[in-house]
Structure formats: structure tokens, C-alpha cells
Amino acid sequence: MSDRNFSKETLERWDDEYVWHPFTPHSVYRDEQPLTVVAGDGHYLIDADGRRYLDAVGSIWCNLFGHRRREIDDAVREQLDHIAHSTLLGNTNDRPVLLAKRLLEWAPDNLGKVFYSDNGSTSVEIAMKMALQFWQQHDGGSQRQRTTFMGLANAYSGDTIGAVSIGGIDLFHARFGPMLFEAVRGPSPVTYHRLDDLTRKQAEEKFVAHFDEVLEKHADELAALVIEPGMQGAGGMVTYPDGFLAHAAQKVRDAGALLIVDEVAMGMGRSGRMFACQREGVDPDFLCVAKGLTGGYVPVAATLTTNRIYEAFLGPPEEGRTFFHGHTYTGNALGCAAALATLDIFEKEDVLPEVRRKEQVLAAHLESLWDHPNVGDIRQYGLAAGVELVAHRDTRETFDSTRRVGMKVCSAARDKGVFLRPLGDVIVLMPPLSITDDELKTLVEAIRYGIETVLDT
Ligand code: PMP
């Protein structure tokens, strides 16, 4: 057994000395009192001091049913008695076979094939590569000019080159310009930070009209649109106008292009349906799922697609129609066992109606935050929400980013035993789907406490 008797101080020292953290400015990292997690228990993280924190961002949006959830633990342990991993390159394994069948039972009916990888970024990257190759091979390549991808401003689909190329968050993406390919960028659905002379409704209409214009302009060259359904997550928990996904899907269809829905954040029950596109009755050509697929246990991702797409890749090997993409851990058996146990929980516990009920409970608690003058906007979609803090509600003026208000509010919320991680000055709520009503209340109260502590003194 590995040694677990290290003090918090030792772990912190070694962390500072040896570990480079993702999306983390290291010059302020230690001052912002990061957690050193050594264990989990249900909805709680336990740090090296033995303190417990409600995991209100589900360990970056992937934990669905708590830590050390017995059914998932047992499935992984049981799988270890069989095999941890074997390759899917030209071979198969019983766990990914069973998982593909089960996932397709939950997915929109038009989807018929599952291609595995190991994180959200690759699940999107794969959909994009498949779309590009599809247009080269479909119908004798009659539409091989479809090589352009469209994403939206403020979008985020991960950190690999294709995902970054269609991403739209300048802070994360602009720097990598020289290594990106050119993509078409549609407008941002952010309507909170709109021009003063527009109402929100007008800003929404302007967004939709601009989207249509860009898409129509590029219709003939468009391979696919990549879109986060429900909410743009990393862009600050930004919702779309009602019915926008269905509208966008129809526009893509009219253009003769393909639709890639990035369900990495909003899929796996977060919307109150298994997949967010199902909430708007949309049948995508590609559906990308990761994060919660294994209940937040093991990195497994999947790109679901249609038989029409798959069939364009068939032919004698020497014709080279094969999809030459695959990762060492594609379809990892331990991860697929965790994912199967996760789907079992969805089936046995009637999770989705409960998520829809808790969506209302959360909405009611969030409503109370409007009392605070620095709460500028509250956006919610299913069991996901963002509370945007601003310097002045009237003018929607933001805080100077050097104040790191969002981070400070989250740090203060720790006093109330709640772990949060913001996106700038947007306080993000992405709790486990199994969070209780009482815990939802605690969570929102901790946010209120954090806001008051940082901004009222
Ligand atoms: N797509 C969306 C919508 C995401 O929110 C994320 C991660 N936050 C990704 C893709 C990338 O997933 P991963 O971090 O697993 O590569």
C-alpha cells in the first residue's frame, strides 16, 4: 500500500515544487488557498486536514452521484478481477461493447454508433475529423468542398487544436492563433453585456439574426456547426434564447451541413433529460459525451454518430476510407465498467425526474440572491447555474479583473463548508445530480455568505 501519512504542509510543499496545475495562475495559486484533497465521501471532498467541503462543482462538472458511490466502486473493483484495459484498435472488449449498446438506448434514436476516446476535447475533435472525412467520402466526394467548421464566439469545446480552433474565448484561445485552423465564428449568445439601448429580448433577436446571416453566408462550404447545447459552460454559464438549439439545427440542415452537439458539460442528465439536445427534440449528427459518463470516476469519452456517417467510412481497406484515429486507452474497460454502473443508477433511481424537480428547488433558492446589489445576472439550465457578480447592477459594469472577486467569493464560501470554483466573476454551480434539497440550500447560502463577506466589508 502506498503511504498516506504525509502532513498537509509536506503535500503543499511538494505540490509547489513539482506540480504544474491546469488553468491556474501559479503566482497567486498558493495565496488562494487551494484544497489538498485526500478523500471523498458522498457529496463531500475531504482535505488533508480532515475538513469536509460540499463538492458544489462536481469536481469540475463530472461527479454525478457522489464520491465513493458504492455501486460504481463495486463495478470498478469487480472489473479489476477481469481486466483493466485491452485495446479497441482492431479488437474488442466486452465492457465497451455493452456500454455502446446501453448509451445508444438513451441517445436520440437517429444515432447508431459509438466511437470512444478519453476526454471531452477529443470527443469533439473526433466528431470534427469524422465530419471532414465524411464529406470527402460521401457520395463520391461530391461535397468535398465542405471543409469549414463553425463555432460561436464565447464557446468552449476543450483544449486540443480542433476544439480550440472553433472555440471563442479569447483569454484561453487567442494566444494559440498561429497553430489553429481558420473557422467561421458566429456571434456570442451573451446578452447580459449588451449595448445600453437594447432590451434583452432585442439583444437575443440580434444574436439569432446574426447567427443566421453567418451560417447562410458559409452554407456551401460548411462541414459542421459545433455547439454546446443548453448553456455555454466555460464561457460563463451563458444560456441561449429559448428554442435556439432547435432553430440552429434546422438552419444547419437547410445548409446541408452536419450538427455536432458538444454535450460534454450538459449531457448525462444535467438538463433533466439524459442529453440536452433531447430537451429541444434535436437529432444531431454527432453527440459528444465525456465528464459525467463514468459518474466522474475514470476518463472515458464517446462520440456518438449516425449509421449514415459510419457507412461513408466503409470499403476495402486499400481504399483508405478507414477512420485513422484512436488513443491507447480508447474504450478503457475500467472506465466503461464505471459508466455502466452510472447508467444503472440512472435507471434504478429515476434520476431525471428528480433533476427536473431539483431544478425548481435550485431556482427558488437562487431567486433570493437578487437582494444583493452586486448580483448582476443569474442564469440557470437544469441543475447548472451561474451567478454573475458586477460592480454596478444598473450599468452592468464589471469588476476590475485584478480584484479576483469571483475567486475571493468562492474562497470565503469555504468557511461554510462549500467548495466552488468560479469562471471570472461568475460563481458556477454544477453540483452532483444526487445533491439533496438541504444541500442545495446550504450551497446558495454559502454563496450569499461569500458575496457578503467579500463585497459588504
Ligand atoms: N466541451 C465542453 C462543453 C466542456 O465544458 C469541456 C470541459 N470543461 C470540454 C468540452 C473539454 O472536456 P475535457 O476537459 O474533458 O477535455
Tab-separated table of C-alpha atoms and ligand atoms in Angstrom:
chain	number	residue	atom	x	y	z
A	1	MET	CA	0.000	0.000	0.000
A	2	SER	CA	1.235	3.485	-0.735
A	3	ASP	CA	1.983	5.713	2.233
A	4	ARG	CA	-0.776	8.135	3.144
A	5	ASN	CA	0.786	9.638	6.236
A	6	PHE	CA	2.018	12.896	4.793
A	7	SER	CA	1.164	16.150	6.505
A	8	LYS	CA	-0.749	18.829	4.658
A	9	GLU	CA	2.383	21.026	4.806
A	10	THR	CA	4.528	18.374	3.142
A	11	LEU	CA	1.974	17.786	0.402
A	12	GLU	CA	1.678	21.522	-0.220
A	13	ARG	CA	5.454	21.909	-0.399
A	14	TRP	CA	5.799	19.071	-2.888
A	15	ASP	CA	2.794	20.357	-4.824
A	16	ASP	CA	4.505	23.761	-5.160
A	17	GLU	CA	7.775	22.122	-6.081
A	18	TYR	CA	6.613	19.509	-8.586
A	19	VAL	CA	3.115	20.071	-9.983
A	20	TRP	CA	2.035	22.457	-12.736
A	21	HIS	CA	-1.743	22.915	-12.485
A	22	PRO	CA	-4.133	23.401	-15.424
A	23	PHE	CA	-5.897	26.748	-15.896
A	24	THR	CA	-4.029	28.026	-12.829
A	25	PRO	CA	-2.015	31.238	-12.446
A	26	HIS	CA	0.762	29.926	-10.234
A	27	SER	CA	1.804	33.334	-8.937
A	28	VAL	CA	-1.416	33.533	-6.903
A	29	TYR	CA	-2.220	29.809	-6.581
A	30	ARG	CA	-0.960	29.234	-3.048
A	31	ASP	CA	-2.396	32.524	-1.729
A	32	GLU	CA	-5.856	31.494	-2.900
A	33	GLN	CA	-5.712	28.514	-0.558
A	34	PRO	CA	-6.229	25.563	-2.857
A	35	LEU	CA	-7.658	22.385	-1.399
A	36	THR	CA	-5.389	19.402	-0.928
A	37	VAL	CA	-7.941	16.637	-1.298
A	38	VAL	CA	-7.110	13.231	0.130
A	39	ALA	CA	-10.531	11.569	0.091
A	40	GLY	CA	-14.179	11.932	-0.809
A	41	ASP	CA	-17.366	10.846	0.870
A	42	GLY	CA	-20.653	11.190	-0.988
A	43	HIS	CA	-21.103	14.802	-1.988
A	44	TYR	CA	-18.136	15.911	0.117
A	45	LEU	CA	-14.430	16.358	-0.519
A	46	ILE	CA	-12.123	15.740	2.433
A	47	ASP	CA	-8.871	17.691	2.623
A	48	ALA	CA	-5.575	16.831	4.258
A	49	ASP	CA	-6.755	18.475	7.495
A	50	GLY	CA	-9.807	16.238	7.582
A	51	ARG	CA	-12.163	19.131	6.714
A	52	ARG	CA	-15.203	18.357	4.592
A	53	TYR	CA	-16.468	20.507	1.726
A	54	LEU	CA	-19.608	20.116	-0.338
A	55	ASP	CA	-18.343	19.495	-3.891
A	56	ALA	CA	-20.577	22.110	-5.494
A	57	VAL	CA	-18.837	21.949	-8.870
A	58	GLY	CA	-18.850	18.157	-9.012
A	59	SER	CA	-15.041	18.046	-9.331
A	60	ILE	CA	-15.224	20.213	-12.482
A	61	TRP	CA	-18.633	19.140	-13.600
A	62	CYS	CA	-18.174	15.388	-13.806
A	63	ASN	CA	-19.244	13.908	-10.484
A	64	LEU	CA	-22.909	12.907	-10.776
A	65	PHE	CA	-23.693	10.669	-7.815
A	66	GLY	CA	-21.090	11.465	-5.194
A	67	HIS	CA	-17.632	10.191	-4.363
A	68	ARG	CA	-17.110	6.580	-3.297
A	69	ARG	CA	-20.546	5.722	-4.592
A	70	ARG	CA	-20.880	2.056	-3.678
A	71	GLU	CA	-22.316	0.787	-6.973
A	72	ILE	CA	-19.595	2.455	-9.049
A	73	ASP	CA	-16.817	1.442	-6.641
A	74	ASP	CA	-18.027	-2.164	-6.781
A	75	ALA	CA	-18.211	-2.156	-10.578
A	76	VAL	CA	-14.623	-0.898	-10.890
A	77	ARG	CA	-13.368	-3.354	-8.259
A	78	GLU	CA	-15.191	-6.209	-9.921
A	79	GLN	CA	-13.760	-5.233	-13.302
A	80	LEU	CA	-10.243	-5.432	-11.833
A	81	ASP	CA	-10.848	-9.148	-11.341
A	82	HIS	CA	-11.334	-9.450	-15.104
A	83	ILE	CA	-9.136	-6.928	-16.911
A	84	ALA	CA	-8.285	-3.234	-16.508
A	85	HIS	CA	-7.675	-2.454	-20.156
A	86	SER	CA	-7.269	-4.018	-23.587
A	87	THR	CA	-7.137	-2.297	-26.942
A	88	LEU	CA	-10.098	-1.432	-29.174
A	89	LEU	CA	-7.779	-0.960	-32.171
A	90	GLY	CA	-8.931	-3.803	-34.423
A	91	ASN	CA	-10.201	-5.789	-31.416
A	92	THR	CA	-12.909	-5.522	-28.834
A	93	ASN	CA	-13.685	-5.941	-25.168
A	94	ASP	CA	-16.979	-6.809	-23.506
A	95	ARG	CA	-17.318	-3.606	-21.408
A	96	PRO	CA	-17.162	-1.029	-24.260
A	97	VAL	CA	-19.475	-3.261	-26.323
A	98	LEU	CA	-22.102	-3.299	-23.585
A	99	LEU	CA	-21.683	0.395	-22.881
A	100	ALA	CA	-22.165	1.354	-26.555
A	101	LYS	CA	-25.418	-0.616	-26.649
A	102	ARG	CA	-26.681	0.954	-23.423
A	103	LEU	CA	-25.660	4.501	-24.386
A	104	LEU	CA	-27.483	4.243	-27.702
A	105	GLU	CA	-30.625	3.160	-25.861
A	106	TRP	CA	-30.506	6.532	-24.048
A	107	ALA	CA	-29.433	8.646	-27.005
A	108	PRO	CA	-31.596	10.211	-29.725
A	109	ASP	CA	-32.938	7.448	-31.995
A	110	ASN	CA	-31.089	8.608	-35.090
A	111	LEU	CA	-27.704	7.748	-33.542
A	112	GLY	CA	-26.324	4.276	-34.181
A	113	LYS	CA	-22.577	4.091	-33.488
A	114	VAL	CA	-20.247	4.900	-30.599
A	115	PHE	CA	-16.576	5.869	-31.019
A	116	TYR	CA	-14.618	6.064	-27.771
A	117	SER	CA	-11.851	8.329	-26.565
A	118	ASP	CA	-10.803	9.615	-23.187
A	119	ASN	CA	-11.797	13.239	-22.652
A	120	GLY	CA	-14.246	15.879	-23.765
A	121	SER	CA	-11.818	17.676	-26.072
A	122	THR	CA	-11.036	14.511	-28.024
A	123	SER	CA	-14.708	13.595	-28.273
A	124	VAL	CA	-15.268	16.893	-30.128
A	125	GLU	CA	-12.027	16.668	-32.111
A	126	ILE	CA	-13.109	13.225	-33.312
A	127	ALA	CA	-16.540	14.454	-34.398
A	128	MET	CA	-14.851	17.220	-36.410
A	129	LYS	CA	-12.365	14.861	-38.069
A	130	MET	CA	-15.156	12.410	-38.864
A	131	ALA	CA	-17.240	15.204	-40.394
A	132	LEU	CA	-14.347	16.360	-42.570
A	133	GLN	CA	-13.588	12.841	-43.780
A	134	PHE	CA	-17.280	12.117	-44.287
A	135	TRP	CA	-17.568	14.937	-46.815
A	136	GLN	CA	-14.561	13.610	-48.708
A	137	GLN	CA	-16.032	10.128	-48.959
A	138	HIS	CA	-19.757	10.631	-49.063
A	139	ASP	CA	-21.415	10.426	-52.480
A	140	GLY	CA	-18.115	10.105	-54.323
A	141	GLY	CA	-16.807	13.263	-52.673
A	142	SER	CA	-19.372	15.443	-54.441
A	143	GLN	CA	-19.324	17.840	-51.456
A	144	ARG	CA	-15.657	17.636	-50.566
A	145	GLN	CA	-15.549	21.442	-50.517
A	146	ARG	CA	-17.256	21.231	-47.111
A	147	THR	CA	-14.143	21.782	-45.034
A	148	THR	CA	-15.159	24.728	-42.868
A	149	PHE	CA	-16.270	24.479	-39.265
A	150	MET	CA	-18.401	26.989	-37.455
A	151	GLY	CA	-18.389	27.708	-33.745
A	152	LEU	CA	-19.803	30.542	-31.693
A	153	ALA	CA	-17.998	33.396	-30.013
A	154	ASN	CA	-17.577	32.622	-26.298
A	155	ALA	CA	-17.754	28.849	-26.985
A	156	TYR	CA	-15.513	26.260	-25.374
A	157	SER	CA	-15.119	22.673	-26.505
A	158	GLY	CA	-11.777	21.791	-24.999
A	159	ASP	CA	-8.069	22.320	-25.410
A	160	THR	CA	-7.000	20.241	-28.412
A	161	ILE	CA	-6.257	22.111	-31.634
A	162	GLY	CA	-9.550	21.456	-33.415
A	163	ALA	CA	-11.567	22.264	-30.308
A	164	VAL	CA	-9.569	25.448	-29.735
A	165	SER	CA	-9.938	26.454	-33.415
A	166	ILE	CA	-13.725	26.517	-33.112
A	167	GLY	CA	-13.561	27.890	-29.559
A	168	GLY	CA	-14.360	31.517	-28.906
A	169	ILE	CA	-12.889	32.534	-25.557
A	170	ASP	CA	-10.058	34.887	-26.389
A	171	LEU	CA	-8.441	34.647	-22.973
A	172	PHE	CA	-7.955	30.892	-23.474
A	173	HIS	CA	-7.666	30.656	-27.237
A	174	ALA	CA	-6.224	33.783	-28.908
A	175	ARG	CA	-2.630	33.067	-27.949
A	176	PHE	CA	-2.628	29.821	-29.904
A	177	GLY	CA	-3.676	31.545	-33.141
A	178	PRO	CA	-0.573	30.576	-35.115
A	179	MET	CA	-1.258	26.868	-34.617
A	180	LEU	CA	-5.031	26.960	-35.241
A	181	PHE	CA	-7.008	26.449	-38.445
A	182	GLU	CA	-9.407	29.041	-39.706
A	183	ALA	CA	-13.013	28.578	-38.657
A	184	VAL	CA	-16.159	30.602	-39.039
A	185	ARG	CA	-17.208	32.327	-35.858
A	186	GLY	CA	-20.848	33.004	-35.205
A	187	PRO	CA	-21.993	35.583	-32.670
A	188	SER	CA	-21.890	35.229	-28.912
A	189	PRO	CA	-25.149	34.420	-27.116
A	190	VAL	CA	-24.077	36.659	-24.229
A	191	THR	CA	-26.940	39.113	-23.937
A	192	TYR	CA	-26.275	40.339	-20.416
A	193	HIS	CA	-23.378	42.554	-21.503
A	194	ARG	CA	-25.347	44.175	-24.289
A	195	LEU	CA	-25.427	47.704	-25.566
A	196	ASP	CA	-27.467	50.006	-23.358
A	197	ASP	CA	-30.066	50.868	-25.931
A	198	LEU	CA	-31.125	47.234	-26.390
A	199	THR	CA	-33.517	45.242	-24.266
A	200	ARG	CA	-32.552	41.669	-23.554
A	201	LYS	CA	-35.166	40.456	-25.980
A	202	GLN	CA	-33.775	42.707	-28.706
A	203	ALA	CA	-30.245	41.502	-27.972
A	204	GLU	CA	-31.471	37.906	-28.327
A	205	GLU	CA	-33.134	38.663	-31.639
A	206	LYS	CA	-29.982	40.339	-32.862
A	207	PHE	CA	-27.972	37.246	-31.866
A	208	VAL	CA	-30.256	34.892	-33.777
A	209	ALA	CA	-30.314	37.113	-36.877
A	210	HIS	CA	-26.521	37.415	-36.840
A	211	PHE	CA	-26.182	33.643	-36.418
A	212	ASP	CA	-28.449	33.023	-39.407
A	213	GLU	CA	-26.540	35.502	-41.521
A	214	VAL	CA	-23.126	33.952	-40.809
A	215	LEU	CA	-24.375	30.427	-41.343
A	216	GLU	CA	-26.151	31.248	-44.591
A	217	LYS	CA	-23.084	33.039	-45.908
A	218	HIS	CA	-20.953	29.926	-45.426
A	219	ALA	CA	-23.630	27.318	-46.141
A	220	ASP	CA	-21.937	25.704	-49.150
A	221	GLU	CA	-18.524	25.270	-47.563
A	222	LEU	CA	-19.736	24.312	-44.091
A	223	ALA	CA	-18.722	20.845	-42.852
A	224	ALA	CA	-20.394	21.223	-39.464
A	225	LEU	CA	-21.538	23.531	-36.712
A	226	VAL	CA	-20.176	22.736	-33.253
A	227	ILE	CA	-22.389	23.923	-30.413
A	228	GLU	CA	-22.749	23.430	-26.663
A	229	PRO	CA	-26.445	22.733	-26.140
A	230	GLY	CA	-28.326	24.404	-23.292
A	231	MET	CA	-25.564	26.574	-21.970
A	232	GLN	CA	-22.121	27.750	-22.932
A	233	GLY	CA	-20.313	26.426	-19.873
A	234	ALA	CA	-16.729	27.686	-19.667
A	235	GLY	CA	-17.825	30.919	-21.361
A	236	GLY	CA	-19.568	31.873	-18.107
A	237	MET	CA	-22.699	29.686	-17.859
A	238	VAL	CA	-24.424	31.522	-20.686
A	239	THR	CA	-27.904	30.468	-21.770
A	240	TYR	CA	-29.356	30.829	-25.284
A	241	PRO	CA	-32.665	32.317	-26.324
A	242	ASP	CA	-35.477	29.780	-25.842
A	243	GLY	CA	-35.600	27.206	-28.617
A	244	PHE	CA	-32.299	28.315	-30.135
A	245	LEU	CA	-30.780	24.834	-30.458
A	246	ALA	CA	-33.758	23.587	-32.463
A	247	HIS	CA	-33.540	26.696	-34.628
A	248	ALA	CA	-29.787	26.238	-35.192
A	249	ALA	CA	-30.294	22.550	-36.011
A	250	GLN	CA	-32.844	23.433	-38.659
A	251	LYS	CA	-30.552	26.076	-40.155
A	252	VAL	CA	-27.693	23.568	-40.319
A	253	ARG	CA	-29.989	21.051	-42.013
A	254	ASP	CA	-31.113	23.704	-44.524
A	255	ALA	CA	-27.470	24.428	-45.287
A	256	GLY	CA	-26.898	20.706	-45.925
A	257	ALA	CA	-24.184	20.622	-43.231
A	258	LEU	CA	-23.733	18.479	-40.108
A	259	LEU	CA	-24.532	19.243	-36.475
A	260	ILE	CA	-22.099	18.393	-33.688
A	261	VAL	CA	-23.557	18.851	-30.204
A	262	ASP	CA	-20.941	19.092	-27.502
A	263	GLU	CA	-22.771	17.526	-24.541
A	264	VAL	CA	-19.574	17.237	-22.512
A	265	ALA	CA	-20.853	19.616	-19.820
A	266	MET	CA	-24.642	19.481	-20.195
A	267	GLY	CA	-25.069	15.819	-21.132
A	268	MET	CA	-25.558	12.931	-18.697
A	269	GLY	CA	-28.678	14.207	-17.013
A	270	ARG	CA	-27.714	17.787	-16.180
A	271	SER	CA	-30.569	19.212	-18.278
A	272	GLY	CA	-33.220	16.938	-16.792
A	273	ARG	CA	-33.015	14.751	-19.916
A	274	MET	CA	-30.149	12.360	-20.498
A	275	PHE	CA	-28.861	14.656	-23.227
A	276	ALA	CA	-29.605	18.362	-23.517
A	277	CYS	CA	-30.429	18.104	-27.238
A	278	GLN	CA	-33.349	15.839	-26.257
A	279	ARG	CA	-34.839	18.699	-24.258
A	280	GLU	CA	-35.329	20.518	-27.583
A	281	GLY	CA	-36.112	17.416	-29.659
A	282	VAL	CA	-32.937	17.832	-31.727
A	283	ASP	CA	-31.360	14.882	-33.573
A	284	PRO	CA	-27.671	15.728	-34.045
A	285	ASP	CA	-25.263	14.062	-36.473
A	286	PHE	CA	-22.679	13.810	-33.697
A	287	LEU	CA	-23.161	13.832	-29.946
A	288	CYS	CA	-20.053	14.243	-27.781
A	289	VAL	CA	-20.152	12.995	-24.192
A	290	ALA	CA	-17.440	12.796	-21.505
A	291	LYS	CA	-17.179	14.201	-17.943
A	292	GLY	CA	-20.160	12.545	-16.214
A	293	LEU	CA	-20.176	9.474	-18.450
A	294	THR	CA	-18.330	7.452	-15.794
A	295	GLY	CA	-20.023	9.232	-12.892
A	296	GLY	CA	-16.839	11.311	-12.583
A	297	TYR	CA	-14.583	8.331	-11.899
A	298	VAL	CA	-12.447	7.480	-14.924
A	299	PRO	CA	-11.668	9.471	-18.086
A	300	VAL	CA	-13.857	7.917	-20.770
A	301	ALA	CA	-15.477	9.902	-23.589
A	302	ALA	CA	-17.600	8.941	-26.555
A	303	THR	CA	-18.582	10.426	-29.893
A	304	LEU	CA	-21.963	9.088	-30.961
A	305	THR	CA	-22.917	9.311	-34.610
A	306	THR	CA	-25.349	8.041	-37.216
A	307	ASN	CA	-25.121	4.963	-39.409
A	308	ARG	CA	-25.163	7.313	-42.405
A	309	ILE	CA	-21.849	8.840	-41.285
A	310	TYR	CA	-20.400	5.425	-40.400
A	311	GLU	CA	-21.301	3.922	-43.753
A	312	ALA	CA	-19.252	6.525	-45.635
A	313	PHE	CA	-16.206	5.016	-43.945
A	314	LEU	CA	-16.787	1.505	-45.297
A	315	GLY	CA	-14.927	-0.031	-48.236
A	316	PRO	CA	-11.932	-2.253	-48.983
A	317	PRO	CA	-9.023	-1.332	-46.671
A	318	GLU	CA	-6.825	-0.383	-49.642
A	319	GLU	CA	-9.244	2.450	-50.498
A	320	GLY	CA	-8.208	4.187	-47.277
A	321	ARG	CA	-11.707	5.088	-46.112
A	322	THR	CA	-10.903	3.893	-42.599
A	323	PHE	CA	-11.038	6.437	-39.765
A	324	PHE	CA	-7.387	6.626	-38.721
A	325	HIS	CA	-7.789	7.990	-35.238
A	326	GLY	CA	-7.569	6.212	-31.890
A	327	HIS	CA	-5.997	6.531	-28.480
A	328	THR	CA	-4.197	3.948	-26.389
A	329	TYR	CA	-6.908	3.992	-23.740
A	330	THR	CA	-9.862	4.218	-26.132
A	331	GLY	CA	-12.749	2.290	-24.575
A	332	ASN	CA	-10.910	1.556	-21.314
A	333	ALA	CA	-12.632	-1.343	-19.567
A	334	LEU	CA	-12.408	0.047	-16.032
A	335	GLY	CA	-13.956	3.288	-17.235
A	336	CYS	CA	-16.666	1.520	-19.201
A	337	ALA	CA	-17.493	-0.563	-16.111
A	338	ALA	CA	-17.872	2.702	-14.158
A	339	ALA	CA	-20.048	4.118	-16.948
A	340	LEU	CA	-22.284	1.029	-16.978
A	341	ALA	CA	-22.756	1.344	-13.216
A	342	THR	CA	-23.564	5.041	-13.739
A	343	LEU	CA	-26.271	4.171	-16.270
A	344	ASP	CA	-27.613	1.563	-13.827
A	345	ILE	CA	-28.088	4.353	-11.277
A	346	PHE	CA	-29.951	6.474	-13.849
A	347	GLU	CA	-32.251	3.519	-14.497
A	348	LYS	CA	-32.805	2.302	-10.940
A	349	GLU	CA	-33.237	5.673	-9.259
A	350	ASP	CA	-35.363	7.560	-11.707
A	351	VAL	CA	-32.755	10.310	-11.661
A	352	LEU	CA	-34.094	12.519	-14.456
A	353	PRO	CA	-37.490	13.453	-12.939
A	354	GLU	CA	-35.638	14.252	-9.705
A	355	VAL	CA	-33.221	16.536	-11.586
A	356	ARG	CA	-36.207	18.344	-13.085
A	357	ARG	CA	-37.706	18.773	-9.617
A	358	LYS	CA	-34.418	19.976	-8.118
A	359	GLU	CA	-34.028	22.437	-10.982
A	360	GLN	CA	-37.050	24.241	-9.494
A	361	VAL	CA	-35.717	23.977	-5.929
A	362	LEU	CA	-32.412	25.497	-7.012
A	363	ALA	CA	-34.198	28.232	-8.988
A	364	ALA	CA	-36.188	29.229	-5.904
A	365	HIS	CA	-33.041	29.476	-3.748
A	366	LEU	CA	-31.150	31.406	-6.408
A	367	GLU	CA	-34.007	33.899	-6.657
A	368	SER	CA	-33.177	35.060	-3.110
A	369	LEU	CA	-29.731	36.249	-4.252
A	370	TRP	CA	-31.269	39.089	-6.251
A	371	ASP	CA	-31.418	41.093	-2.972
A	372	HIS	CA	-27.727	41.655	-3.230
A	373	PRO	CA	-26.839	44.720	-5.328
A	374	ASN	CA	-23.734	43.116	-6.820
A	375	VAL	CA	-25.660	40.186	-8.268
A	376	GLY	CA	-25.986	41.262	-11.871
A	377	ASP	CA	-27.386	38.165	-13.513
A	378	ILE	CA	-28.486	34.653	-12.570
A	379	ARG	CA	-28.542	32.056	-15.341
A	380	GLN	CA	-29.736	28.509	-14.905
A	381	TYR	CA	-30.242	25.489	-17.124
A	382	GLY	CA	-31.288	22.275	-15.427
A	383	LEU	CA	-29.018	21.650	-12.470
A	384	ALA	CA	-26.363	24.062	-13.749
A	385	ALA	CA	-26.201	27.742	-12.911
A	386	GLY	CA	-24.027	30.822	-12.928
A	387	VAL	CA	-24.342	33.870	-10.686
A	388	GLU	CA	-22.622	36.843	-12.298
A	389	LEU	CA	-21.251	39.480	-9.952
A	390	VAL	CA	-20.837	43.054	-11.142
A	391	ALA	CA	-19.601	46.315	-9.676
A	392	HIS	CA	-22.853	48.126	-10.520
A	393	ARG	CA	-26.075	46.387	-11.359
A	394	ASP	CA	-27.562	49.450	-13.062
A	395	THR	CA	-24.777	49.829	-15.576
A	396	ARG	CA	-23.735	46.167	-15.658
A	397	GLU	CA	-20.200	47.413	-15.055
A	398	THR	CA	-17.821	44.570	-14.282
A	399	PHE	CA	-15.235	44.438	-11.523
A	400	ASP	CA	-11.623	45.048	-12.404
A	401	SER	CA	-10.353	41.521	-13.058
A	402	THR	CA	-7.274	42.120	-10.878
A	403	ARG	CA	-9.590	42.133	-7.856
A	404	ARG	CA	-10.358	38.427	-8.478
A	405	VAL	CA	-13.756	38.915	-6.877
A	406	GLY	CA	-15.156	35.582	-8.082
A	407	MET	CA	-12.233	33.656	-6.647
A	408	LYS	CA	-12.445	35.525	-3.339
A	409	VAL	CA	-16.176	34.837	-3.012
A	410	CYS	CA	-15.532	31.132	-3.600
A	411	SER	CA	-12.697	31.115	-1.062
A	412	ALA	CA	-14.972	32.773	1.508
A	413	ALA	CA	-17.703	30.176	0.857
A	414	ARG	CA	-15.256	27.569	2.162
A	415	ASP	CA	-15.944	28.903	5.677
A	416	LYS	CA	-19.409	27.437	5.219
A	417	GLY	CA	-18.007	24.091	4.072
A	418	VAL	CA	-18.713	24.547	0.358
A	419	PHE	CA	-16.182	24.123	-2.441
A	420	LEU	CA	-16.738	26.295	-5.522
A	421	ARG	CA	-14.611	27.301	-8.499
A	422	PRO	CA	-15.649	30.415	-10.446
A	423	LEU	CA	-15.298	31.466	-14.060
A	424	GLY	CA	-14.026	35.015	-13.680
A	425	ASP	CA	-16.731	36.763	-11.637
A	426	VAL	CA	-19.359	34.146	-12.425
A	427	ILE	CA	-19.957	31.803	-9.489
A	428	VAL	CA	-20.581	28.384	-11.009
A	429	LEU	CA	-22.955	25.774	-9.589
A	430	MET	CA	-22.591	22.294	-11.072
A	431	PRO	CA	-23.424	20.057	-8.121
A	432	PRO	CA	-23.763	16.291	-8.238
A	433	LEU	CA	-27.191	15.352	-9.632
A	434	SER	CA	-27.896	13.496	-6.393
A	435	ILE	CA	-27.453	16.632	-4.263
A	436	THR	CA	-30.195	16.881	-1.639
A	437	ASP	CA	-32.641	19.756	-1.199
A	438	ASP	CA	-30.936	20.720	2.067
A	439	GLU	CA	-27.539	20.757	0.405
A	440	LEU	CA	-28.877	22.995	-2.383
A	441	LYS	CA	-29.980	25.425	0.301
A	442	THR	CA	-26.590	25.261	2.044
A	443	LEU	CA	-24.889	25.866	-1.266
A	444	VAL	CA	-26.807	29.010	-2.107
A	445	GLU	CA	-26.467	30.287	1.475
A	446	ALA	CA	-22.702	29.789	1.228
A	447	ILE	CA	-22.645	31.835	-1.968
A	448	ARG	CA	-24.589	34.597	-0.253
A	449	TYR	CA	-22.165	34.491	2.675
A	450	GLY	CA	-19.214	34.620	0.263
A	451	ILE	CA	-20.633	37.617	-1.591
A	452	GLU	CA	-21.408	39.486	1.617
A	453	THR	CA	-18.025	38.727	3.144
A	454	VAL	CA	-16.090	39.952	0.140
A	455	LEU	CA	-18.243	42.844	-1.029
A	456	ASP	CA	-20.016	44.240	2.038
A	457	THR	CA	-16.982	44.906	4.246
B	1	PMP	N1	-16.729	20.692	-24.033
B	1	PMP	C1	-17.311	21.331	-23.015
B	1	PMP	C2	-18.681	21.912	-23.215
B	1	PMP	C3	-16.661	21.441	-21.794
B	1	PMP	O1	-17.255	22.096	-20.788
B	1	PMP	C4	-15.387	20.847	-21.642
B	1	PMP	C5	-14.619	20.901	-20.338
B	1	PMP	N2	-14.980	21.807	-19.408
B	1	PMP	C6	-14.823	20.198	-22.737
B	1	PMP	C7	-15.524	20.125	-23.911
B	1	PMP	C8	-13.475	19.576	-22.647
B	1	PMP	O2	-13.520	18.418	-21.895
B	1	PMP	P1	-12.182	17.834	-21.264
B	1	PMP	O3	-11.731	18.813	-20.236
B	1	PMP	O4	-12.597	16.515	-20.687
B	1	PMP	O5	-11.192	17.673	-22.380
